[in-house]
């Protein structure tokens, strides 16, 4: 079986709909056809300011949401990145293969460093650690949202660079980006990505929001001038975003939805979408609460995942360290 791998940072109490549609939903689907590994990227989360107690709680919350959304520990390896010692061991080698200019050109680095008072070296080397996360498991496919495309590209470049310098040893991964939901937009600013760090909480639909909060956010979503419910990213970014979300969660095509809402007001679409979102999120929220009620069981699932992930990662690092000329420990 080909291998699917992806991770998310535990940087919020709840995942948002962009995280779910852009990535998590694909993770769950790929479990059938792929050997799957999914992880909570806590090493990445400390590249910006954070609170240790909050990080620990968010790591468990993120794991609980993955499980609640359908990541199945019997079919996938679910683990916490910091529990696998091999990731930073490989990323060091990849950092030494990366140019300073190349790292500093990354869009996410430029965006995030512009927002920080103190820019850490870790923020600069973030993509090399991400490349290590992927390459260490010989991953074939990486299900992510559009914003991660550039990081995937550098992971591929690093694999190719390593292979041409030290002999073919690393698998060159393919991004798995589903066009329709690769970028979910902010409800208040429908030309910007829905993001944990958005300026207004009203723009983000969180998996763990209450039904009341979800409805309120959808009903106050920014729409466009005009009245026609029609998909057009350029002239109707607000309505197009709502249609994308509606379609992804209901399974109805955008064309079908346009027909259903022909001659109706934006308000009708919002009322119905609110119902669809509330119903879709409710079981995920309930199951998340159940997992969180038993942290010992959650930690045991993660511990088991770490054991299985380590076995794969340690073998890759041994192979890589031998290729680059490090002396084996006897
Ligand atoms: N709006 C989005 N639409 C589609 N996919 C998205 N992803 C994030 N936002 C959207 C995907 O979700 C995963 C989250 O990865 P991460 O935890 O490393 O977070 P991130 O990329 O930094 O995105 P966030 O959650 O929105 O946080 P900030 O505010 O830091 O940008 C990735 O697969 C990502 O593509």
mmCIF file of C-alpha atoms and ligand atoms in Angstrom:
data_model
loop_
_atom_site.group_PDB
_atom_site.id
_atom_site.type_symbol
_atom_site.label_atom_id
_atom_site.label_comp_id
_atom_site.label_asym_id
_atom_site.label_seq_id
_atom_site.Cartn_x
_atom_site.Cartn_y
_atom_site.Cartn_z
ATOM 1 C CA UNK A 1 0.000 0.000 0.000
ATOM 2 C CA UNK A 2 1.192 3.567 -0.607
ATOM 3 C CA UNK A 3 1.750 5.571 2.540
ATOM 4 C CA UNK A 4 -0.191 8.692 3.600
ATOM 5 C CA UNK A 5 1.187 11.022 6.253
ATOM 6 C CA UNK A 6 0.219 14.413 7.654
ATOM 7 C CA UNK A 7 0.237 16.478 10.832
ATOM 8 C CA UNK A 8 -1.328 19.513 12.452
ATOM 9 C CA UNK A 9 -0.125 21.880 15.128
ATOM 10 C CA UNK A 10 -1.828 21.939 18.533
ATOM 11 C CA UNK A 11 -2.095 25.719 18.412
ATOM 12 C CA UNK A 12 -5.783 26.164 19.268
ATOM 13 C CA UNK A 13 -8.371 24.555 21.532
ATOM 14 C CA UNK A 14 -10.435 23.591 18.508
ATOM 15 C CA UNK A 15 -9.642 22.791 14.909
ATOM 16 C CA UNK A 16 -11.526 24.900 12.395
ATOM 17 C CA UNK A 17 -13.456 23.975 9.301
ATOM 18 C CA UNK A 18 -10.453 24.792 7.072
ATOM 19 C CA UNK A 19 -8.331 22.258 8.961
ATOM 20 C CA UNK A 20 -11.132 19.726 8.651
ATOM 21 C CA UNK A 21 -12.028 20.116 4.983
ATOM 22 C CA UNK A 22 -8.519 20.915 3.755
ATOM 23 C CA UNK A 23 -6.812 18.087 5.598
ATOM 24 C CA UNK A 24 -8.503 15.975 8.283
ATOM 25 C CA UNK A 25 -11.347 14.749 6.080
ATOM 26 C CA UNK A 26 -8.807 13.543 3.498
ATOM 27 C CA UNK A 27 -6.765 11.848 6.227
ATOM 28 C CA UNK A 28 -9.789 9.814 7.223
ATOM 29 C CA UNK A 29 -10.613 8.880 3.629
ATOM 30 C CA UNK A 30 -7.059 7.843 2.780
ATOM 31 C CA UNK A 31 -7.010 5.335 5.636
ATOM 32 C CA UNK A 32 -8.788 2.813 3.398
ATOM 33 C CA UNK A 33 -6.377 2.875 0.494
ATOM 34 C CA UNK A 34 -3.178 3.829 2.304
ATOM 35 C CA UNK A 35 -0.917 2.880 5.104
ATOM 36 C CA UNK A 36 -1.613 5.981 7.202
ATOM 37 C CA UNK A 37 0.364 7.957 9.784
ATOM 38 C CA UNK A 38 -1.034 11.118 11.382
ATOM 39 C CA UNK A 39 0.479 13.233 14.102
ATOM 40 C CA UNK A 40 0.170 16.257 16.340
ATOM 41 C CA UNK A 41 2.999 18.613 15.436
ATOM 42 C CA UNK A 42 3.935 19.915 18.873
ATOM 43 C CA UNK A 43 7.578 20.535 17.930
ATOM 44 C CA UNK A 44 6.331 22.938 15.273
ATOM 45 C CA UNK A 45 4.027 24.627 17.768
ATOM 46 C CA UNK A 46 6.913 25.978 19.863
ATOM 47 C CA UNK A 47 8.389 27.981 16.965
ATOM 48 C CA UNK A 48 6.249 30.910 18.145
ATOM 49 C CA UNK A 49 5.348 32.109 21.654
ATOM 50 C CA UNK A 50 3.268 29.614 23.615
ATOM 51 C CA UNK A 51 2.271 28.523 27.090
ATOM 52 C CA UNK A 52 3.485 25.037 28.222
ATOM 53 C CA UNK A 53 0.323 24.055 30.136
ATOM 54 C CA UNK A 54 -1.815 25.175 27.227
ATOM 55 C CA UNK A 55 0.350 23.253 24.761
ATOM 56 C CA UNK A 56 -0.117 20.041 26.749
ATOM 57 C CA UNK A 57 -3.879 20.508 26.917
ATOM 58 C CA UNK A 58 -4.130 21.433 23.231
ATOM 59 C CA UNK A 59 -2.071 18.398 22.233
ATOM 60 C CA UNK A 60 -4.636 16.118 23.871
ATOM 61 C CA UNK A 61 -7.531 18.166 22.492
ATOM 62 C CA UNK A 62 -6.122 17.943 18.969
ATOM 63 C CA UNK A 63 -5.624 14.183 19.277
ATOM 64 C CA UNK A 64 -9.185 13.798 20.581
ATOM 65 C CA UNK A 65 -10.547 15.717 17.592
ATOM 66 C CA UNK A 66 -8.587 13.565 15.145
ATOM 67 C CA UNK A 67 -10.066 10.434 16.710
ATOM 68 C CA UNK A 68 -13.547 11.949 16.898
ATOM 69 C CA UNK A 69 -13.416 12.871 13.218
ATOM 70 C CA UNK A 70 -12.590 9.300 12.262
ATOM 71 C CA UNK A 71 -8.846 8.712 12.484
ATOM 72 C CA UNK A 72 -8.890 5.064 13.531
ATOM 73 C CA UNK A 73 -5.925 3.906 15.636
ATOM 74 C CA UNK A 74 -6.461 0.347 14.413
ATOM 75 C CA UNK A 75 -5.924 1.406 10.819
ATOM 76 C CA UNK A 76 -3.620 4.401 11.281
ATOM 77 C CA UNK A 77 -0.641 5.247 13.408
ATOM 78 C CA UNK A 78 -1.594 8.298 15.483
ATOM 79 C CA UNK A 79 1.217 9.911 17.440
ATOM 80 C CA UNK A 80 2.700 13.038 19.002
ATOM 81 C CA UNK A 81 5.729 14.371 17.123
ATOM 82 C CA UNK A 82 7.865 15.186 20.185
ATOM 83 C CA UNK A 83 7.669 11.547 21.335
ATOM 84 C CA UNK A 84 9.657 10.425 18.295
ATOM 85 C CA UNK A 85 13.294 11.306 18.832
ATOM 86 C CA UNK A 86 14.177 10.658 15.202
ATOM 87 C CA UNK A 87 12.416 13.729 13.700
ATOM 88 C CA UNK A 88 14.967 16.330 14.841
ATOM 89 C CA UNK A 89 17.789 13.890 14.068
ATOM 90 C CA UNK A 90 16.760 13.889 10.406
ATOM 91 C CA UNK A 91 15.841 17.565 10.254
ATOM 92 C CA UNK A 92 19.380 18.515 11.262
ATOM 93 C CA UNK A 93 20.739 16.774 8.173
ATOM 94 C CA UNK A 94 18.114 18.492 5.994
ATOM 95 C CA UNK A 95 18.918 21.899 7.506
ATOM 96 C CA UNK A 96 22.512 21.374 6.459
ATOM 97 C CA UNK A 97 21.323 20.772 2.888
ATOM 98 C CA UNK A 98 19.213 23.963 2.801
ATOM 99 C CA UNK A 99 20.455 27.423 1.858
ATOM 100 C CA UNK A 100 19.692 30.387 4.136
ATOM 101 C CA UNK A 101 18.138 32.279 1.218
ATOM 102 C CA UNK A 102 15.987 29.316 0.310
ATOM 103 C CA UNK A 103 14.613 29.068 3.855
ATOM 104 C CA UNK A 104 14.062 32.813 4.209
ATOM 105 C CA UNK A 105 12.054 32.919 0.961
ATOM 106 C CA UNK A 106 9.262 30.690 2.303
ATOM 107 C CA UNK A 107 5.948 32.564 2.263
ATOM 108 C CA UNK A 108 4.829 31.222 5.648
ATOM 109 C CA UNK A 109 8.101 32.302 7.247
ATOM 110 C CA UNK A 110 7.753 35.783 5.797
ATOM 111 C CA UNK A 111 4.109 36.077 6.919
ATOM 112 C CA UNK A 112 4.581 34.649 10.397
ATOM 113 C CA UNK A 113 7.857 36.445 11.121
ATOM 114 C CA UNK A 114 6.248 39.755 10.166
ATOM 115 C CA UNK A 115 3.680 39.147 12.948
ATOM 116 C CA UNK A 116 6.221 38.200 15.665
ATOM 117 C CA UNK A 117 8.136 40.555 17.899
ATOM 118 C CA UNK A 118 10.895 37.972 18.303
ATOM 119 C CA UNK A 119 11.547 35.675 15.332
ATOM 120 C CA UNK A 120 13.031 32.319 16.367
ATOM 121 C CA UNK A 121 15.504 30.268 14.351
ATOM 122 C CA UNK A 122 12.925 27.474 14.678
ATOM 123 C CA UNK A 123 10.449 29.475 12.607
ATOM 124 C CA UNK A 124 13.051 29.654 9.842
ATOM 125 C CA UNK A 125 13.869 25.946 9.971
ATOM 126 C CA UNK A 126 10.199 24.912 10.289
ATOM 127 C CA UNK A 127 10.021 23.599 6.667
ATOM 128 C CA UNK A 128 13.104 21.406 7.171
ATOM 129 C CA UNK A 129 11.533 19.832 10.238
ATOM 130 C CA UNK A 130 8.362 19.344 8.205
ATOM 131 C CA UNK A 131 10.392 17.719 5.421
ATOM 132 C CA UNK A 132 11.902 15.404 8.038
ATOM 133 C CA UNK A 133 8.395 14.545 9.342
ATOM 134 C CA UNK A 134 7.448 13.400 5.857
ATOM 135 C CA UNK A 135 10.660 11.847 4.557
ATOM 136 C CA UNK A 136 11.330 9.871 7.716
ATOM 137 C CA UNK A 137 8.232 7.711 7.016
ATOM 138 C CA UNK A 138 8.884 7.283 3.272
ATOM 139 C CA UNK A 139 5.492 8.945 2.728
ATOM 140 C CA UNK A 140 4.055 8.802 -0.786
ATOM 141 C CA UNK A 141 1.176 11.249 -0.262
ATOM 142 C CA UNK A 142 0.697 14.164 2.059
ATOM 143 C CA UNK A 143 -2.913 15.362 2.480
ATOM 144 C CA UNK A 144 -2.804 19.108 3.262
ATOM 145 C CA UNK A 145 -4.473 22.397 2.340
ATOM 146 C CA UNK A 146 -3.246 24.720 -0.373
ATOM 147 C CA UNK A 147 -1.224 26.857 2.082
ATOM 148 C CA UNK A 148 1.191 23.951 2.587
ATOM 149 C CA UNK A 149 1.986 23.473 -1.118
ATOM 150 C CA UNK A 150 5.233 25.444 -0.936
ATOM 151 C CA UNK A 151 6.457 23.453 2.076
ATOM 152 C CA UNK A 152 5.667 20.233 0.219
ATOM 153 C CA UNK A 153 7.689 21.524 -2.704
ATOM 154 C CA UNK A 154 10.745 22.126 -0.501
ATOM 155 C CA UNK A 155 10.312 18.658 1.034
ATOM 156 C CA UNK A 156 10.424 17.196 -2.467
ATOM 157 C CA UNK A 157 13.467 19.309 -3.363
ATOM 158 C CA UNK A 158 15.272 18.163 -0.225
ATOM 159 C CA UNK A 159 14.509 14.492 -0.911
ATOM 160 C CA UNK A 160 15.836 14.872 -4.466
ATOM 161 C CA UNK A 161 18.878 16.800 -3.278
ATOM 162 C CA UNK A 162 19.651 14.178 -0.675
ATOM 163 C CA UNK A 163 19.235 11.367 -3.194
ATOM 164 C CA UNK A 164 21.488 12.942 -5.791
ATOM 165 C CA UNK A 165 24.190 13.758 -3.216
ATOM 166 C CA UNK A 166 24.125 10.536 -1.153
ATOM 167 C CA UNK A 167 22.477 7.944 -3.384
ATOM 168 C CA UNK A 168 18.790 7.196 -3.756
ATOM 169 C CA UNK A 169 17.448 6.635 -0.293
ATOM 170 C CA UNK A 170 14.459 8.921 0.302
ATOM 171 C CA UNK A 171 10.968 8.742 -1.244
ATOM 172 C CA UNK A 172 9.918 11.953 -3.033
ATOM 173 C CA UNK A 173 6.412 12.722 -1.644
ATOM 174 C CA UNK A 174 3.381 13.939 -3.599
ATOM 175 C CA UNK A 175 0.993 16.529 -2.166
ATOM 176 C CA UNK A 176 -2.635 15.393 -1.896
ATOM 177 C CA UNK A 177 -4.582 18.627 -2.261
ATOM 178 C CA UNK A 178 -8.287 18.448 -3.140
ATOM 179 C CA UNK A 179 -9.046 21.442 -5.313
ATOM 180 C CA UNK A 180 -12.539 22.285 -4.066
ATOM 181 C CA UNK A 181 -11.671 22.435 -0.380
ATOM 182 C CA UNK A 182 -7.945 23.226 -0.540
ATOM 183 C CA UNK A 183 -8.647 26.692 0.763
ATOM 184 C CA UNK A 184 -11.630 27.469 2.952
ATOM 185 C CA UNK A 185 -12.059 31.208 3.437
ATOM 186 C CA UNK A 186 -12.744 33.368 6.463
ATOM 187 C CA UNK A 187 -16.471 34.114 6.829
ATOM 188 C CA UNK A 188 -15.803 37.764 7.642
ATOM 189 C CA UNK A 189 -13.099 38.240 5.038
ATOM 190 C CA UNK A 190 -13.866 35.772 2.249
ATOM 191 C CA UNK A 191 -10.707 36.496 0.277
ATOM 192 C CA UNK A 192 -8.463 35.444 3.206
ATOM 193 C CA UNK A 193 -7.781 31.884 4.411
ATOM 194 C CA UNK A 194 -9.818 30.696 7.391
ATOM 195 C CA UNK A 195 -7.075 30.639 10.004
ATOM 196 C CA UNK A 196 -6.573 30.078 13.730
ATOM 197 C CA UNK A 197 -4.899 33.472 13.864
ATOM 198 C CA UNK A 198 -7.733 35.373 12.136
ATOM 199 C CA UNK A 199 -8.491 38.854 13.356
ATOM 200 C CA UNK A 200 -12.147 38.131 14.212
ATOM 201 C CA UNK A 201 -13.389 34.923 15.854
ATOM 202 C CA UNK A 202 -16.633 35.440 13.892
ATOM 203 C CA UNK A 203 -14.814 34.436 10.721
ATOM 204 C CA UNK A 204 -13.849 30.946 11.927
ATOM 205 C CA UNK A 205 -16.123 27.911 12.276
ATOM 206 C CA UNK A 206 -14.616 25.747 15.002
ATOM 207 C CA UNK A 207 -15.388 22.043 15.226
ATOM 208 C CA UNK A 208 -16.022 22.474 18.951
ATOM 209 C CA UNK A 209 -18.169 25.629 18.776
ATOM 210 C CA UNK A 210 -21.648 25.411 20.286
ATOM 211 C CA UNK A 211 -24.564 25.130 17.823
ATOM 212 C CA UNK A 212 -25.586 28.653 18.797
ATOM 213 C CA UNK A 213 -22.150 30.086 18.015
ATOM 214 C CA UNK A 214 -21.990 28.256 14.681
ATOM 215 C CA UNK A 215 -25.403 29.560 13.607
ATOM 216 C CA UNK A 216 -24.533 33.078 14.636
ATOM 217 C CA UNK A 217 -21.271 33.021 12.677
ATOM 218 C CA UNK A 218 -22.924 31.688 9.529
ATOM 219 C CA UNK A 219 -25.787 34.150 9.732
ATOM 220 C CA UNK A 220 -23.377 37.055 10.081
ATOM 221 C CA UNK A 221 -21.072 35.866 7.285
ATOM 222 C CA UNK A 222 -20.120 38.638 4.884
ATOM 223 C CA UNK A 223 -21.912 38.211 1.569
ATOM 224 C CA UNK A 224 -21.686 40.088 -1.670
ATOM 225 C CA UNK A 225 -23.777 42.792 -3.279
ATOM 226 C CA UNK A 226 -26.463 41.351 -5.513
ATOM 227 C CA UNK A 227 -28.985 38.684 -4.608
ATOM 228 C CA UNK A 228 -28.262 35.675 -6.805
ATOM 229 C CA UNK A 229 -26.927 32.503 -5.163
ATOM 230 C CA UNK A 230 -24.254 31.637 -7.698
ATOM 231 C CA UNK A 231 -20.659 30.353 -7.496
ATOM 232 C CA UNK A 232 -18.159 32.934 -8.731
ATOM 233 C CA UNK A 233 -14.937 33.355 -6.751
ATOM 234 C CA UNK A 234 -14.073 36.692 -8.346
ATOM 235 C CA UNK A 235 -17.297 38.612 -8.002
ATOM 236 C CA UNK A 236 -19.001 36.613 -5.218
ATOM 237 C CA UNK A 237 -16.281 35.364 -2.844
ATOM 238 C CA UNK A 238 -18.605 35.263 0.202
ATOM 239 C CA UNK A 239 -21.401 33.244 -1.422
ATOM 240 C CA UNK A 240 -18.868 31.020 -3.216
ATOM 241 C CA UNK A 241 -17.249 30.154 0.116
ATOM 242 C CA UNK A 242 -20.623 29.320 1.685
ATOM 243 C CA UNK A 243 -21.526 27.159 -1.320
ATOM 244 C CA UNK A 244 -18.187 25.345 -1.097
ATOM 245 C CA UNK A 245 -18.749 24.575 2.593
ATOM 246 C CA UNK A 246 -22.363 23.534 1.982
ATOM 247 C CA UNK A 247 -21.367 21.247 -0.869
ATOM 248 C CA UNK A 248 -18.480 19.636 1.022
ATOM 249 C CA UNK A 249 -20.593 18.874 4.090
ATOM 250 C CA UNK A 250 -23.814 17.830 2.345
ATOM 251 C CA UNK A 251 -22.344 15.919 -0.597
ATOM 252 C CA UNK A 252 -24.528 17.953 -3.001
ATOM 253 C CA UNK A 253 -22.734 19.473 -5.974
ATOM 254 C CA UNK A 254 -22.432 23.243 -6.259
ATOM 255 C CA UNK A 255 -24.585 23.117 -9.407
ATOM 256 C CA UNK A 256 -27.367 21.340 -7.531
ATOM 257 C CA UNK A 257 -27.211 23.931 -4.755
ATOM 258 C CA UNK A 258 -27.332 26.811 -7.253
ATOM 259 C CA UNK A 259 -30.479 25.269 -8.730
ATOM 260 C CA UNK A 260 -32.040 24.717 -5.302
ATOM 261 C CA UNK A 261 -31.485 28.358 -4.328
ATOM 262 C CA UNK A 262 -32.418 29.917 -7.680
ATOM 263 C CA UNK A 263 -34.676 32.876 -6.978
ATOM 264 C CA UNK A 264 -34.132 32.635 -3.211
ATOM 265 C CA UNK A 265 -32.415 35.129 -0.915
ATOM 266 C CA UNK A 266 -28.972 34.760 0.643
ATOM 267 C CA UNK A 267 -30.752 34.435 3.987
ATOM 268 C CA UNK A 268 -32.322 31.110 3.002
ATOM 269 C CA UNK A 269 -28.945 29.692 2.098
ATOM 270 C CA UNK A 270 -27.502 30.797 5.426
ATOM 271 C CA UNK A 271 -30.323 29.326 7.507
ATOM 272 C CA UNK A 272 -30.015 25.957 5.765
ATOM 273 C CA UNK A 273 -26.216 25.954 5.852
ATOM 274 C CA UNK A 274 -26.266 26.673 9.584
ATOM 275 C CA UNK A 275 -28.379 23.560 10.072
ATOM 276 C CA UNK A 276 -26.053 21.433 7.925
ATOM 277 C CA UNK A 277 -22.949 22.613 9.804
ATOM 278 C CA UNK A 278 -24.512 22.177 13.253
ATOM 279 C CA UNK A 279 -25.626 18.635 12.428
ATOM 280 C CA UNK A 280 -22.313 17.690 10.907
ATOM 281 C CA UNK A 281 -20.229 19.006 13.801
ATOM 282 C CA UNK A 282 -22.423 17.711 16.660
ATOM 283 C CA UNK A 283 -21.225 14.073 16.703
ATOM 284 C CA UNK A 284 -17.589 15.158 16.319
ATOM 285 C CA UNK A 285 -17.965 17.481 19.292
ATOM 286 C CA UNK A 286 -19.620 14.775 21.393
ATOM 287 C CA UNK A 287 -16.991 12.163 20.614
ATOM 288 C CA UNK A 288 -14.224 14.681 21.315
ATOM 289 C CA UNK A 289 -15.688 15.252 24.778
ATOM 290 C CA UNK A 290 -15.774 11.491 25.364
ATOM 291 C CA UNK A 291 -12.106 11.087 24.455
ATOM 292 C CA UNK A 292 -11.166 14.073 26.620
ATOM 293 C CA UNK A 293 -12.998 12.569 29.579
ATOM 294 C CA UNK A 294 -10.452 9.748 29.651
ATOM 295 C CA UNK A 295 -6.969 11.264 29.195
ATOM 296 C CA UNK A 296 -5.262 8.030 30.312
ATOM 297 C CA UNK A 297 -6.864 6.125 27.437
ATOM 298 C CA UNK A 298 -5.960 8.935 25.040
ATOM 299 C CA UNK A 299 -2.333 8.906 26.206
ATOM 300 C CA UNK A 300 -2.243 5.131 25.792
ATOM 301 C CA UNK A 301 -3.438 5.386 22.176
ATOM 302 C CA UNK A 302 -0.746 7.991 21.524
ATOM 303 C CA UNK A 303 1.871 5.895 23.318
ATOM 304 C CA UNK A 304 1.087 2.906 21.165
ATOM 305 C CA UNK A 305 1.249 5.101 18.041
ATOM 306 C CA UNK A 306 4.626 6.474 19.139
ATOM 307 C CA UNK A 307 6.026 2.984 19.497
ATOM 308 C CA UNK A 308 4.940 1.986 16.019
ATOM 309 C CA UNK A 309 6.051 5.283 14.453
ATOM 310 C CA UNK A 310 9.474 5.124 16.167
ATOM 311 C CA UNK A 311 10.213 1.746 14.656
ATOM 312 C CA UNK A 312 9.786 3.156 11.138
ATOM 313 C CA UNK A 313 11.504 6.484 11.837
ATOM 314 C CA UNK A 314 14.526 4.966 13.589
ATOM 315 C CA UNK A 315 15.182 2.688 10.627
ATOM 316 C CA UNK A 316 15.133 5.643 8.209
ATOM 317 C CA UNK A 317 17.495 7.683 10.370
ATOM 318 C CA UNK A 318 19.906 4.748 10.620
ATOM 319 C CA UNK A 319 19.882 4.482 6.828
ATOM 320 C CA UNK A 320 20.323 8.246 6.355
ATOM 321 C CA UNK A 321 23.073 8.568 8.986
ATOM 322 C CA UNK A 322 24.974 5.760 7.314
ATOM 323 C CA UNK A 323 24.609 7.419 3.867
ATOM 324 C CA UNK A 324 25.878 10.800 5.088
ATOM 325 C CA UNK A 325 28.983 9.251 6.625
ATOM 326 C CA UNK A 326 28.243 9.059 10.349
ATOM 327 C CA UNK A 327 29.924 6.212 12.183
ATOM 328 C CA UNK A 328 27.490 3.548 13.393
ATOM 329 C CA UNK A 329 27.337 3.050 17.174
ATOM 330 C CA UNK A 330 28.397 -0.468 18.089
HETATM 331 N N1 LIG B 1 -8.446 27.667 5.495
HETATM 332 C C1 LIG B 1 -7.966 26.464 5.208
HETATM 333 N N2 LIG B 1 -8.447 25.762 4.163
HETATM 334 C C2 LIG B 1 -7.975 24.533 3.851
HETATM 335 N N3 LIG B 1 -7.006 23.928 4.566
HETATM 336 C C3 LIG B 1 -6.499 24.583 5.627
HETATM 337 N N4 LIG B 1 -5.541 24.264 6.530
HETATM 338 C C4 LIG B 1 -5.405 25.281 7.402
HETATM 339 N N5 LIG B 1 -6.236 26.275 7.087
HETATM 340 C C5 LIG B 1 -6.945 25.873 5.993
HETATM 341 C C6 LIG B 1 -4.833 23.002 6.563
HETATM 342 O O1 LIG B 1 -4.974 22.455 7.861
HETATM 343 C C7 LIG B 1 -3.735 21.880 8.281
HETATM 344 C C8 LIG B 1 -3.301 22.640 9.534
HETATM 345 O O2 LIG B 1 -1.994 22.666 9.690
HETATM 346 P P1 LIG B 1 -1.297 23.469 10.860
HETATM 347 O O3 LIG B 1 -1.848 23.064 12.159
HETATM 348 O O4 LIG B 1 0.146 23.329 10.635
HETATM 349 O O5 LIG B 1 -1.820 24.954 10.755
HETATM 350 P P2 LIG B 1 -1.605 26.118 9.730
HETATM 351 O O6 LIG B 1 -1.233 25.688 8.368
HETATM 352 O O7 LIG B 1 -0.698 27.082 10.369
HETATM 353 O O8 LIG B 1 -3.099 26.671 9.547
HETATM 354 P P3 LIG B 1 -4.088 27.297 10.576
HETATM 355 O O9 LIG B 1 -4.733 26.193 11.342
HETATM 356 O O10 LIG B 1 -5.049 28.151 9.870
HETATM 357 O O11 LIG B 1 -3.227 28.187 11.503
HETATM 358 P P4 LIG B 1 -2.489 29.593 11.198
HETATM 359 O O12 LIG B 1 -3.373 30.621 11.814
HETATM 360 O O13 LIG B 1 -1.194 29.444 11.907
HETATM 361 O O14 LIG B 1 -2.350 29.758 9.708
HETATM 362 C C9 LIG B 1 -2.786 22.000 7.086
HETATM 363 O O15 LIG B 1 -2.874 20.853 6.274
HETATM 364 C C10 LIG B 1 -3.341 23.191 6.356
HETATM 365 O O16 LIG B 1 -3.020 23.199 4.985
#
